[in-house]
Short mmCIF file of C-alpha atoms in Angstrom, two decimals:
data_model
loop_
_atom_site.label_atom_id
_atom_site.label_comp_id
_atom_site.label_asym_id
_atom_site.label_seq_id
_atom_site.Cartn_x
_atom_site.Cartn_y
_atom_site.Cartn_z
CA UNK A 1 -110.43 32.42 -29.19
CA UNK A 2 -111.75 29.12 -27.77
CA UNK A 3 -114.79 27.36 -29.08
CA UNK A 4 -116.66 24.21 -28.29
CA UNK A 5 -115.79 22.95 -31.77
CA UNK A 6 -112.14 23.88 -31.96
CA UNK A 7 -111.55 20.55 -33.69
CA UNK A 8 -113.48 20.36 -36.93
CA UNK A 9 -111.97 16.94 -37.71
CA UNK A 10 -111.18 17.70 -41.24
CA UNK A 11 -113.69 20.04 -42.72
CA UNK A 12 -113.92 23.64 -43.67
CA UNK A 13 -117.51 24.12 -42.49
CA UNK A 14 -116.75 23.74 -38.84
CA UNK A 15 -113.83 26.13 -38.93
CA UNK A 16 -115.34 28.91 -40.93
CA UNK A 17 -118.75 28.65 -39.26
CA UNK A 18 -117.51 28.97 -35.71
CA UNK A 19 -115.09 31.83 -36.33
CA UNK A 20 -117.46 33.68 -38.62
CA UNK A 21 -120.29 33.49 -36.15
CA UNK A 22 -118.14 34.58 -33.24
CA UNK A 23 -117.45 37.70 -35.26
CA UNK A 24 -121.17 38.06 -35.94
CA UNK A 25 -122.12 37.63 -32.30
CA UNK A 26 -119.57 40.19 -31.14
CA UNK A 27 -120.66 42.78 -33.68
CA UNK A 28 -124.43 42.22 -33.63
CA UNK A 29 -126.73 44.58 -31.77
CA UNK A 30 -130.16 43.91 -30.34
CA UNK A 31 -131.66 45.65 -33.36
CA UNK A 32 -130.25 43.07 -35.77
CA UNK A 33 -133.09 41.84 -38.04
CA UNK A 34 -132.13 38.20 -37.46
CA UNK A 35 -132.09 38.52 -33.67
CA UNK A 36 -135.03 40.90 -33.15
CA UNK A 37 -138.34 39.12 -33.60
CA UNK A 38 -140.27 42.36 -33.13
CA UNK A 39 -139.08 43.82 -36.43
CA UNK A 40 -141.20 43.76 -39.56
CA UNK A 41 -142.96 40.60 -40.71
CA UNK A 42 -140.60 40.30 -43.66
CA UNK A 43 -137.87 39.14 -41.28
CA UNK A 44 -139.79 36.00 -40.26
CA UNK A 45 -138.52 34.08 -43.26
CA UNK A 46 -135.01 35.40 -42.64
CA UNK A 47 -135.22 34.05 -39.10
CA UNK A 48 -136.06 30.62 -40.48
CA UNK A 49 -133.23 30.74 -42.99
CA UNK A 50 -130.77 31.74 -40.31
CA UNK A 51 -131.88 29.21 -37.71
CA UNK A 52 -129.02 26.82 -38.33
CA UNK A 53 -126.52 29.67 -38.17
CA UNK A 54 -128.15 31.03 -35.02
CA UNK A 55 -127.87 27.60 -33.38
CA UNK A 56 -124.19 27.61 -34.24
CA UNK A 57 -123.77 31.08 -32.82
CA UNK A 58 -125.51 30.19 -29.57
CA UNK A 59 -123.38 27.06 -29.23
CA UNK A 60 -120.11 29.00 -29.19
CA UNK A 61 -118.45 30.52 -26.17
CA UNK A 62 -118.22 34.27 -26.67
CA UNK A 63 -114.81 35.24 -25.38
CA UNK A 64 -113.06 38.49 -25.88
CA UNK A 65 -110.33 39.14 -27.98
CA UNK A 66 -108.14 36.96 -29.98
CA UNK A 67 -106.23 37.40 -33.21
CA UNK A 68 -108.06 39.58 -35.70
CA UNK A 69 -109.64 37.54 -38.49
CA UNK A 70 -109.61 39.04 -42.00
CA UNK A 71 -112.93 39.97 -43.52
CA UNK A 72 -114.75 37.45 -45.68
CA UNK A 73 -113.72 37.10 -49.33
CA UNK A 74 -111.60 40.13 -50.23
CA UNK A 75 -108.42 40.06 -52.31
CA UNK A 76 -106.72 37.30 -50.32
CA UNK A 77 -109.90 35.26 -50.39
CA UNK A 78 -110.09 35.35 -54.17
CA UNK A 79 -106.38 34.56 -54.43
CA UNK A 80 -107.11 31.51 -52.30
CA UNK A 81 -110.00 30.60 -54.62
CA UNK A 82 -107.64 30.77 -57.62
CA UNK A 83 -105.05 28.66 -55.82
CA UNK A 84 -107.71 26.15 -54.81
CA UNK A 85 -108.95 25.98 -58.40
CA UNK A 86 -105.42 25.15 -59.55
CA UNK A 87 -104.88 22.51 -56.88
CA UNK A 88 -108.19 20.80 -57.59
CA UNK A 89 -107.44 21.00 -61.32
CA UNK A 90 -104.24 19.01 -60.73
CA UNK A 91 -105.61 16.46 -58.25
CA UNK A 92 -109.32 15.71 -58.20
CA UNK A 93 -109.49 16.64 -61.89
CA UNK A 94 -106.84 14.04 -62.66
CA UNK A 95 -108.93 11.43 -60.87
CA UNK A 96 -111.83 12.31 -63.15
CA UNK A 97 -109.71 10.83 -65.95
CA UNK A 98 -109.96 7.30 -64.59
CA UNK A 99 -111.88 6.21 -67.69
CA UNK A 100 -108.89 7.04 -69.88
CA UNK A 101 -106.59 4.90 -67.76
CA UNK A 102 -109.12 2.08 -67.45
CA UNK A 103 -109.45 1.86 -71.24
CA UNK A 104 -105.71 2.16 -71.86
CA UNK A 105 -104.69 -0.40 -69.24
CA UNK A 106 -107.30 -2.91 -70.43
CA UNK A 107 -105.98 -2.65 -73.99
CA UNK A 108 -102.23 -2.58 -73.29
CA UNK A 109 -100.26 -2.73 -70.06
CA UNK A 110 -102.73 -4.70 -67.93
CA UNK A 111 -104.58 -6.63 -70.63
CA UNK A 112 -104.13 -9.85 -68.62
CA UNK A 113 -106.26 -8.45 -65.78
CA UNK A 114 -110.03 -8.16 -65.55
CA UNK A 115 -111.81 -4.76 -65.48
CA UNK A 116 -112.65 -5.36 -61.82
CA UNK A 117 -109.01 -5.95 -60.91
CA UNK A 118 -107.89 -2.85 -62.79
CA UNK A 119 -110.63 -0.76 -61.17
CA UNK A 120 -109.15 -1.40 -57.72
CA UNK A 121 -106.38 1.06 -58.65
CA UNK A 122 -108.91 3.85 -59.10
CA UNK A 123 -111.08 2.72 -56.19
CA UNK A 124 -108.09 3.20 -53.88
CA UNK A 125 -107.44 6.62 -55.42
CA UNK A 126 -111.01 7.79 -54.84
CA UNK A 127 -111.18 6.35 -51.32
CA UNK A 128 -108.00 8.13 -50.32
CA UNK A 129 -109.61 11.42 -51.36
CA UNK A 130 -112.02 10.98 -48.43
CA UNK A 131 -110.79 8.59 -45.74
CA UNK A 132 -107.76 10.67 -44.55
CA UNK A 133 -109.95 13.79 -44.47
CA UNK A 134 -110.34 13.87 -40.67
CA UNK A 135 -106.54 13.80 -40.20
CA UNK A 136 -105.80 16.31 -42.94
CA UNK A 137 -108.56 18.64 -41.79
CA UNK A 138 -107.44 18.58 -38.15
CA UNK A 139 -103.90 19.47 -39.24
CA UNK A 140 -105.16 22.32 -41.44
CA UNK A 141 -107.48 23.67 -38.74
CA UNK A 142 -104.62 23.64 -36.23
CA UNK A 143 -101.51 24.58 -38.21
CA UNK A 144 -102.77 25.97 -41.53
CA UNK A 145 -102.50 24.42 -45.02
CA UNK A 146 -98.70 24.25 -45.33
CA UNK A 147 -98.07 20.98 -43.37
CA UNK A 148 -100.57 19.20 -45.64
CA UNK A 149 -100.44 21.01 -48.98
CA UNK A 150 -96.64 21.11 -49.45
CA UNK A 151 -95.85 17.39 -48.92
CA UNK A 152 -99.07 16.38 -50.72
CA UNK A 153 -98.05 18.41 -53.78
CA UNK A 154 -94.62 16.77 -53.84
CA UNK A 155 -96.18 13.32 -53.48
CA UNK A 156 -98.52 13.98 -56.44
CA UNK A 157 -95.63 14.87 -58.75
CA UNK A 158 -93.45 12.01 -57.53
CA UNK A 159 -96.28 9.50 -57.95
CA UNK A 160 -96.99 10.63 -61.52
CA UNK A 161 -93.32 10.22 -62.39
CA UNK A 162 -93.29 6.73 -60.91
CA UNK A 163 -96.51 5.86 -62.76
CA UNK A 164 -94.83 6.81 -66.05
CA UNK A 165 -92.13 4.20 -65.29
CA UNK A 166 -94.48 1.45 -64.11
CA UNK A 167 -95.18 -1.64 -66.20
CA UNK A 168 -96.47 -4.11 -63.56
CA UNK A 169 -99.82 -4.14 -61.79
CA UNK A 170 -98.32 -3.74 -58.31
CA UNK A 171 -96.17 -0.83 -59.47
CA UNK A 172 -99.13 1.04 -60.92
CA UNK A 173 -101.20 0.21 -57.83
CA UNK A 174 -98.57 1.67 -55.48
CA UNK A 175 -97.72 4.74 -57.57
CA UNK A 176 -101.03 5.77 -59.08
CA UNK A 177 -103.42 4.17 -56.61
CA UNK A 178 -101.87 4.76 -53.20
CA UNK A 179 -99.21 7.44 -53.79
CA UNK A 180 -101.22 9.79 -55.99
CA UNK A 181 -104.39 9.05 -54.03
CA UNK A 182 -102.87 10.23 -50.74
CA UNK A 183 -101.22 13.26 -52.35
CA UNK A 184 -104.36 14.28 -54.20
CA UNK A 185 -106.45 13.86 -51.07
CA UNK A 186 -104.15 16.14 -49.09
CA UNK A 187 -104.00 18.87 -51.73
CA UNK A 188 -107.74 18.67 -52.37
CA UNK A 189 -108.64 18.85 -48.67
CA UNK A 190 -106.28 21.77 -47.98
CA UNK A 191 -107.65 23.73 -50.93
CA UNK A 192 -111.33 23.23 -50.19
CA UNK A 193 -110.95 23.75 -46.43
CA UNK A 194 -109.15 27.07 -46.86
CA UNK A 195 -111.43 28.25 -49.65
CA UNK A 196 -114.41 27.46 -47.44
CA UNK A 197 -112.96 29.61 -44.68
CA UNK A 198 -112.83 32.66 -46.94
CA UNK A 199 -116.33 32.16 -48.40
CA UNK A 200 -119.13 31.79 -45.85
CA UNK A 201 -122.22 33.62 -47.11
CA UNK A 202 -121.45 32.49 -50.65
CA UNK A 203 -119.97 29.14 -49.63
CA UNK A 204 -121.49 27.29 -52.57
CA UNK A 205 -120.02 29.74 -55.07
CA UNK A 206 -116.54 29.84 -53.52
CA UNK A 207 -116.13 26.11 -53.12
CA UNK A 208 -117.81 25.54 -56.48
CA UNK A 209 -115.21 27.72 -58.19
CA UNK A 210 -112.47 25.66 -56.55
CA UNK A 211 -114.09 22.34 -57.48
CA UNK A 212 -114.63 23.48 -61.07
CA UNK A 213 -110.93 22.85 -61.62
CA UNK A 214 -111.63 19.14 -61.55
CA UNK A 215 -113.33 19.34 -64.93
CA UNK A 216 -110.50 20.89 -66.94
CA UNK A 217 -107.58 18.45 -66.74
CA UNK A 218 -108.26 15.95 -69.50
CA UNK A 219 -106.39 17.61 -72.32
CA UNK A 220 -103.19 17.29 -70.26
CA UNK A 221 -103.45 13.57 -69.59
CA UNK A 222 -101.04 11.34 -71.50
CA UNK A 223 -99.15 8.09 -71.16
CA UNK A 224 -95.51 7.18 -70.48
CA UNK A 225 -93.34 9.97 -71.91
CA UNK A 226 -96.29 12.36 -72.12
CA UNK A 227 -97.17 11.51 -68.50
CA UNK A 228 -93.75 12.85 -67.42
CA UNK A 229 -94.52 16.16 -69.08
CA UNK A 230 -97.85 16.11 -67.30
CA UNK A 231 -95.99 15.59 -63.99
CA UNK A 232 -93.86 18.67 -64.75
CA UNK A 233 -96.93 20.70 -65.63
CA UNK A 234 -98.75 19.57 -62.48
CA UNK A 235 -95.68 20.32 -60.36
CA UNK A 236 -95.47 23.92 -61.60
CA UNK A 237 -99.17 24.49 -61.00
CA UNK A 238 -99.16 22.94 -57.53
CA UNK A 239 -96.12 25.06 -56.58
CA UNK A 240 -98.10 28.18 -57.47
CA UNK A 241 -101.08 26.96 -55.48
CA UNK A 242 -98.85 26.56 -52.42
CA UNK A 243 -98.26 30.32 -52.51
CA UNK A 244 -101.88 31.25 -53.19
CA UNK A 245 -103.77 28.99 -50.78
CA UNK A 246 -103.81 30.55 -47.31
CA UNK A 247 -105.92 30.08 -44.19
CA UNK A 248 -108.26 32.81 -43.01
CA UNK A 249 -108.21 31.57 -39.42
CA UNK A 250 -105.32 31.73 -36.95
CA UNK A 251 -103.45 28.68 -35.75
CA UNK A 252 -104.47 27.06 -32.49
CA UNK A 253 -103.44 24.32 -30.10
CA UNK A 254 -103.97 20.66 -30.90
CA UNK A 255 -106.95 19.22 -29.02
CA UNK A 256 -106.04 15.68 -27.96
CA UNK A 257 -109.46 14.99 -26.47
CA UNK A 258 -111.44 15.60 -29.63
CA UNK A 259 -113.40 12.72 -31.15
CA UNK A 260 -112.72 12.04 -34.81
CA UNK A 261 -115.50 9.58 -35.64
CA UNK A 262 -118.68 8.83 -33.73
CA UNK A 263 -121.13 6.30 -35.16
CA UNK A 264 -123.64 7.17 -32.42
CA UNK A 265 -124.54 10.12 -34.62
CA UNK A 266 -126.61 7.71 -36.70
CA UNK A 267 -129.24 7.80 -33.97
CA UNK A 268 -130.23 11.11 -35.56
CA UNK A 269 -132.48 10.23 -38.49
CA UNK A 270 -131.33 12.97 -40.84
CA UNK A 271 -127.65 12.09 -40.41
CA UNK A 272 -128.22 8.35 -40.82
CA UNK A 273 -130.36 8.81 -43.93
CA UNK A 274 -127.98 11.27 -45.55
CA UNK A 275 -124.81 9.29 -44.80
CA UNK A 276 -126.13 5.97 -46.08
CA UNK A 277 -127.88 7.67 -48.99
CA UNK A 278 -124.54 9.18 -50.00
CA UNK A 279 -122.90 5.77 -49.60
CA UNK A 280 -125.34 4.24 -52.08
CA UNK A 281 -125.21 7.13 -54.52
CA UNK A 282 -121.42 7.19 -54.62
CA UNK A 283 -121.47 3.50 -55.56
CA UNK A 284 -122.89 4.52 -58.92
CA UNK A 285 -121.72 8.10 -59.50
CA UNK A 286 -118.30 7.11 -60.87
CA UNK A 287 -119.57 4.43 -63.27
CA UNK A 288 -119.66 6.63 -66.42
CA UNK A 289 -116.31 8.23 -65.60
CA UNK A 290 -114.67 4.80 -65.50
CA UNK A 291 -116.59 2.69 -68.00
CA UNK A 292 -118.12 5.04 -70.59
CA UNK A 293 -115.00 5.03 -72.85
CA UNK A 294 -114.77 1.23 -72.73
CA UNK A 295 -118.42 0.92 -73.72
CA UNK A 296 -117.97 3.47 -76.50
CA UNK A 297 -115.09 1.48 -78.01
CA UNK A 298 -117.22 -1.66 -77.73
CA UNK A 299 -120.08 -0.15 -79.78
CA UNK A 300 -117.90 1.25 -82.54
CA UNK A 301 -116.38 4.55 -81.38
CA UNK A 302 -112.80 5.17 -82.41
CA UNK A 303 -110.43 5.02 -79.45
CA UNK A 304 -109.70 8.74 -79.77
CA UNK A 305 -113.36 9.68 -79.79
CA UNK A 306 -114.08 7.33 -76.88
CA UNK A 307 -111.46 9.06 -74.75
CA UNK A 308 -112.88 12.46 -75.69
CA UNK A 309 -116.10 11.42 -73.94
CA UNK A 310 -114.26 11.88 -70.63
CA UNK A 311 -113.28 15.37 -71.78
CA UNK A 312 -116.94 16.09 -72.50
CA UNK A 313 -117.99 14.73 -69.09
CA UNK A 314 -115.44 16.90 -67.31
CA UNK A 315 -116.10 20.03 -69.35
CA UNK A 316 -119.81 19.93 -68.56
CA UNK A 317 -119.08 19.19 -64.91
CA UNK A 318 -117.33 22.58 -64.66
CA UNK A 319 -120.68 24.30 -65.01
CA UNK A 320 -122.31 21.76 -62.72
CA UNK A 321 -119.81 22.47 -59.97
CA UNK A 322 -120.37 26.25 -60.09
CA UNK A 323 -123.95 27.17 -61.00
CA UNK A 324 -125.98 24.64 -58.93
CA UNK A 325 -123.94 25.29 -55.73
CA UNK A 326 -124.49 29.01 -56.27
CA UNK A 327 -128.21 28.30 -56.63
CA UNK A 328 -128.01 26.21 -53.47
CA UNK A 329 -126.87 29.27 -51.54
CA UNK A 330 -130.24 30.80 -52.40
CA UNK A 331 -132.78 27.97 -52.36
CA UNK A 332 -131.04 25.39 -50.16
CA UNK A 333 -128.20 22.96 -50.74
CA UNK A 334 -130.30 19.90 -49.85
CA UNK A 335 -132.92 20.86 -52.42
CA UNK A 336 -130.42 21.22 -55.23
CA UNK A 337 -128.49 18.09 -54.24
CA UNK A 338 -131.62 15.92 -54.21
CA UNK A 339 -132.68 17.10 -57.66
CA UNK A 340 -129.15 16.64 -59.02
CA UNK A 341 -128.88 13.09 -57.66
CA UNK A 342 -132.25 12.14 -59.12
CA UNK A 343 -131.29 13.49 -62.55
CA UNK A 344 -127.97 11.63 -62.41
CA UNK A 345 -129.70 8.30 -61.78
CA UNK A 346 -132.46 8.99 -64.30
CA UNK A 347 -129.98 9.98 -67.01
CA UNK A 348 -128.19 6.63 -66.68
CA UNK A 349 -131.49 4.76 -67.11
CA UNK A 350 -132.93 6.95 -69.85
CA UNK A 351 -129.86 8.13 -71.78
CA UNK A 352 -127.07 5.59 -71.21
CA UNK A 353 -128.76 2.20 -70.80
CA UNK A 354 -130.79 2.34 -74.07
CA UNK A 355 -127.63 2.80 -76.12
CA UNK A 356 -126.36 -0.57 -74.98
CA UNK A 357 -129.02 -2.01 -77.30
CA UNK A 358 -129.49 0.77 -79.88
CA UNK A 359 -126.08 2.24 -80.60
CA UNK A 360 -125.92 5.98 -81.16
CA UNK A 361 -122.82 8.13 -81.19
CA UNK A 362 -124.84 11.33 -80.80
CA UNK A 363 -126.88 9.83 -77.96
CA UNK A 364 -123.76 8.87 -76.00
CA UNK A 365 -122.34 12.37 -76.41
CA UNK A 366 -125.60 13.94 -75.20
CA UNK A 367 -125.53 11.63 -72.16
CA UNK A 368 -121.94 12.67 -71.38
CA UNK A 369 -122.93 16.35 -71.48
CA UNK A 370 -125.95 15.92 -69.21
CA UNK A 371 -124.40 13.48 -66.76
CA UNK A 372 -121.25 15.57 -66.36
CA UNK A 373 -123.37 18.56 -65.32
CA UNK A 374 -125.64 16.80 -62.80
CA UNK A 375 -122.93 14.58 -61.29
CA UNK A 376 -120.65 17.59 -60.84
CA UNK A 377 -123.44 19.37 -59.02
CA UNK A 378 -124.06 16.40 -56.73
CA UNK A 379 -120.43 15.86 -55.73
CA UNK A 380 -119.80 19.56 -55.03
CA UNK A 381 -122.81 19.76 -52.67
CA UNK A 382 -122.03 16.71 -50.52
CA UNK A 383 -120.10 18.58 -47.83
CA UNK A 384 -122.32 21.69 -47.50
CA UNK A 385 -125.30 19.40 -46.92
CA UNK A 386 -123.74 17.34 -44.13
CA UNK A 387 -123.00 20.65 -42.36
CA UNK A 388 -126.74 21.30 -42.15
CA UNK A 389 -127.68 17.82 -40.94
CA UNK A 390 -127.02 18.36 -37.23
CA UNK A 391 -126.09 20.77 -34.46
CA UNK A 392 -122.85 22.52 -33.58
CA UNK A 393 -121.84 20.12 -30.82
CA UNK A 394 -121.37 17.24 -33.28
CA UNK A 395 -120.19 18.98 -36.43
CA UNK A 396 -116.58 17.79 -36.14
CA UNK A 397 -117.46 14.15 -35.55
CA UNK A 398 -120.17 14.41 -38.20
CA UNK A 399 -117.69 15.36 -40.90
CA UNK A 400 -115.16 12.72 -39.89
CA UNK A 401 -117.81 10.00 -39.81
CA UNK A 402 -119.32 11.10 -43.13
CA UNK A 403 -115.97 11.16 -44.90
CA UNK A 404 -115.25 7.64 -43.70
CA UNK A 405 -118.60 6.39 -45.03
CA UNK A 406 -118.07 8.02 -48.44
CA UNK A 407 -114.50 6.71 -48.60
CA UNK A 408 -115.71 3.15 -48.04
CA UNK A 409 -118.29 3.63 -50.78
CA UNK A 410 -115.65 4.80 -53.26
CA UNK A 411 -113.41 1.89 -52.27
CA UNK A 412 -116.04 -0.74 -53.05
CA UNK A 413 -118.14 0.80 -55.82
CA UNK A 414 -115.85 0.49 -58.85
CA UNK A 415 -114.75 -3.10 -58.11
CA UNK A 416 -118.41 -4.15 -57.80
CA UNK A 417 -119.18 -2.52 -61.14
CA UNK A 418 -116.15 -4.20 -62.68
CA UNK A 419 -117.21 -7.59 -61.31
CA UNK A 420 -120.68 -7.16 -62.83
CA UNK A 421 -119.11 -6.32 -66.19
CA UNK A 422 -116.81 -9.34 -65.92
CA UNK A 423 -119.81 -11.63 -65.31
CA UNK A 424 -121.26 -10.31 -68.57
CA UNK A 425 -118.07 -11.18 -70.48
CA UNK A 426 -116.82 -7.57 -70.59
CA UNK A 427 -119.08 -6.71 -73.52
CA UNK A 428 -122.55 -6.21 -72.00
CA UNK A 429 -122.67 -3.03 -69.92
CA UNK A 430 -126.37 -3.18 -69.05
CA UNK A 431 -125.91 -4.84 -65.64
CA UNK A 432 -123.34 -2.23 -64.66
CA UNK A 433 -125.61 0.58 -65.81
CA UNK A 434 -128.66 -0.75 -63.96
CA UNK A 435 -126.68 -1.24 -60.74
CA UNK A 436 -125.28 2.30 -60.93
CA UNK A 437 -128.66 3.89 -61.66
CA UNK A 438 -130.53 1.97 -58.95
CA UNK A 439 -127.82 2.78 -56.38
CA UNK A 440 -128.02 6.50 -57.17
CA UNK A 441 -131.83 6.56 -57.09
CA UNK A 442 -131.95 4.68 -53.77
CA UNK A 443 -129.42 7.15 -52.41
CA UNK A 444 -131.56 9.99 -53.73
CA UNK A 445 -134.60 8.66 -51.86
CA UNK A 446 -132.64 8.47 -48.60
CA UNK A 447 -131.18 11.95 -49.12
CA UNK A 448 -134.70 13.21 -49.76
CA UNK A 449 -135.76 11.71 -46.45
CA UNK A 450 -132.86 13.48 -44.74
CA UNK A 451 -133.93 16.71 -46.40
CA UNK A 452 -137.43 16.27 -44.95
CA UNK A 453 -136.14 15.90 -41.39
CA UNK A 454 -133.70 18.81 -41.75
CA UNK A 455 -136.48 21.03 -43.14
CA UNK A 456 -138.78 20.06 -40.26
CA UNK A 457 -135.99 20.76 -37.76
CA UNK A 458 -135.27 24.21 -39.21
CA UNK A 459 -138.92 25.01 -40.02
CA UNK A 460 -138.12 26.13 -43.56
CA UNK A 461 -138.09 24.44 -46.96
CA UNK A 462 -134.86 26.22 -47.92
CA UNK A 463 -132.37 23.66 -46.62
#
């Protein structure tokens, strides 16, 4: 079945939208409440809510018969959701533990290096979760998850084993930064793309369940010998995910003429505002995950308790990655994302910054609980929102371009934060906190502007 957007350039939205709506257009009748404006007045709001989907449907070529596509969700869909949860648990969830490694490396293995230099390891990891997305997504859309998920899973395990043997900066950088970053990016992309194909109407819920796995990994993170056991544990789980994660859509031919990235999309106000707003927000989002344990040790926490703050952040993010995306399916992903981003920035200013001057163990723990929830919500809604920021003809390039922008933000954000901390002699975290909060709030304002233009385009506030 051919479509104008056969190449989604690395994202699940393009794939599952076009196939799902081809099915809808074939099966719909003129009496459908979304397509028949002469039905009751109660359907007017439904028409508004479906406008984006209707634009997608009208942008596809309706051709007869191709391979039969399984129905949405179902048993195989939920198996895929479980497999995706496991894969994200082992990859993106491991990256959420960067604060543990930052604190440990500063105190032991890499004590001769500044926090900014150490943070480059994790900046590379986070960037590689996004930048290769267009390539990974194109491969998954064309050939299914196997060519990406299988080698990525092996690379994750191999990289963890090599990290457990590393004692030099360059060794850790290659193993944990580059090797695990690429492997985690591949496994994460394959899981979320395929899960998104199986869950369309409840996209926020399905992808949120998968992303919730990122908040549950901390109790398995260890160092050296323990890290090897972690590699074994991760390997077993990723092997099971390879059997569970399947594509809903059939394979298709590789489109050599497809564009991967197109910066001309920034001529559209909503895309430009959202992309650069996300760039700014992602500069600050990872600050607590990386530097909260170091600050806690500095103000008198025991090292064990300081590391448990990352566990608290990740545990609360589980709920943030499930419930707000589910709410977004009902009231609009842009609405929920904007509120979540604002609360993330405000919580840094109101709940984290004051404790740099008035130390409080209970206050820091409360901040970790709140920030984990709102930051988890924000990150899990990034991709559904970019899907709504334009039309069907540019959805593939839009995802590829957006992933590149976010990847560059992740690459530069942590080193900037580390450099600010270094200028304040590695003991005063206020500059880092202010930079992170202002970046997130500026990004929130730009995302709010994008939400305004998308709402005006779709003539509904539920965007």
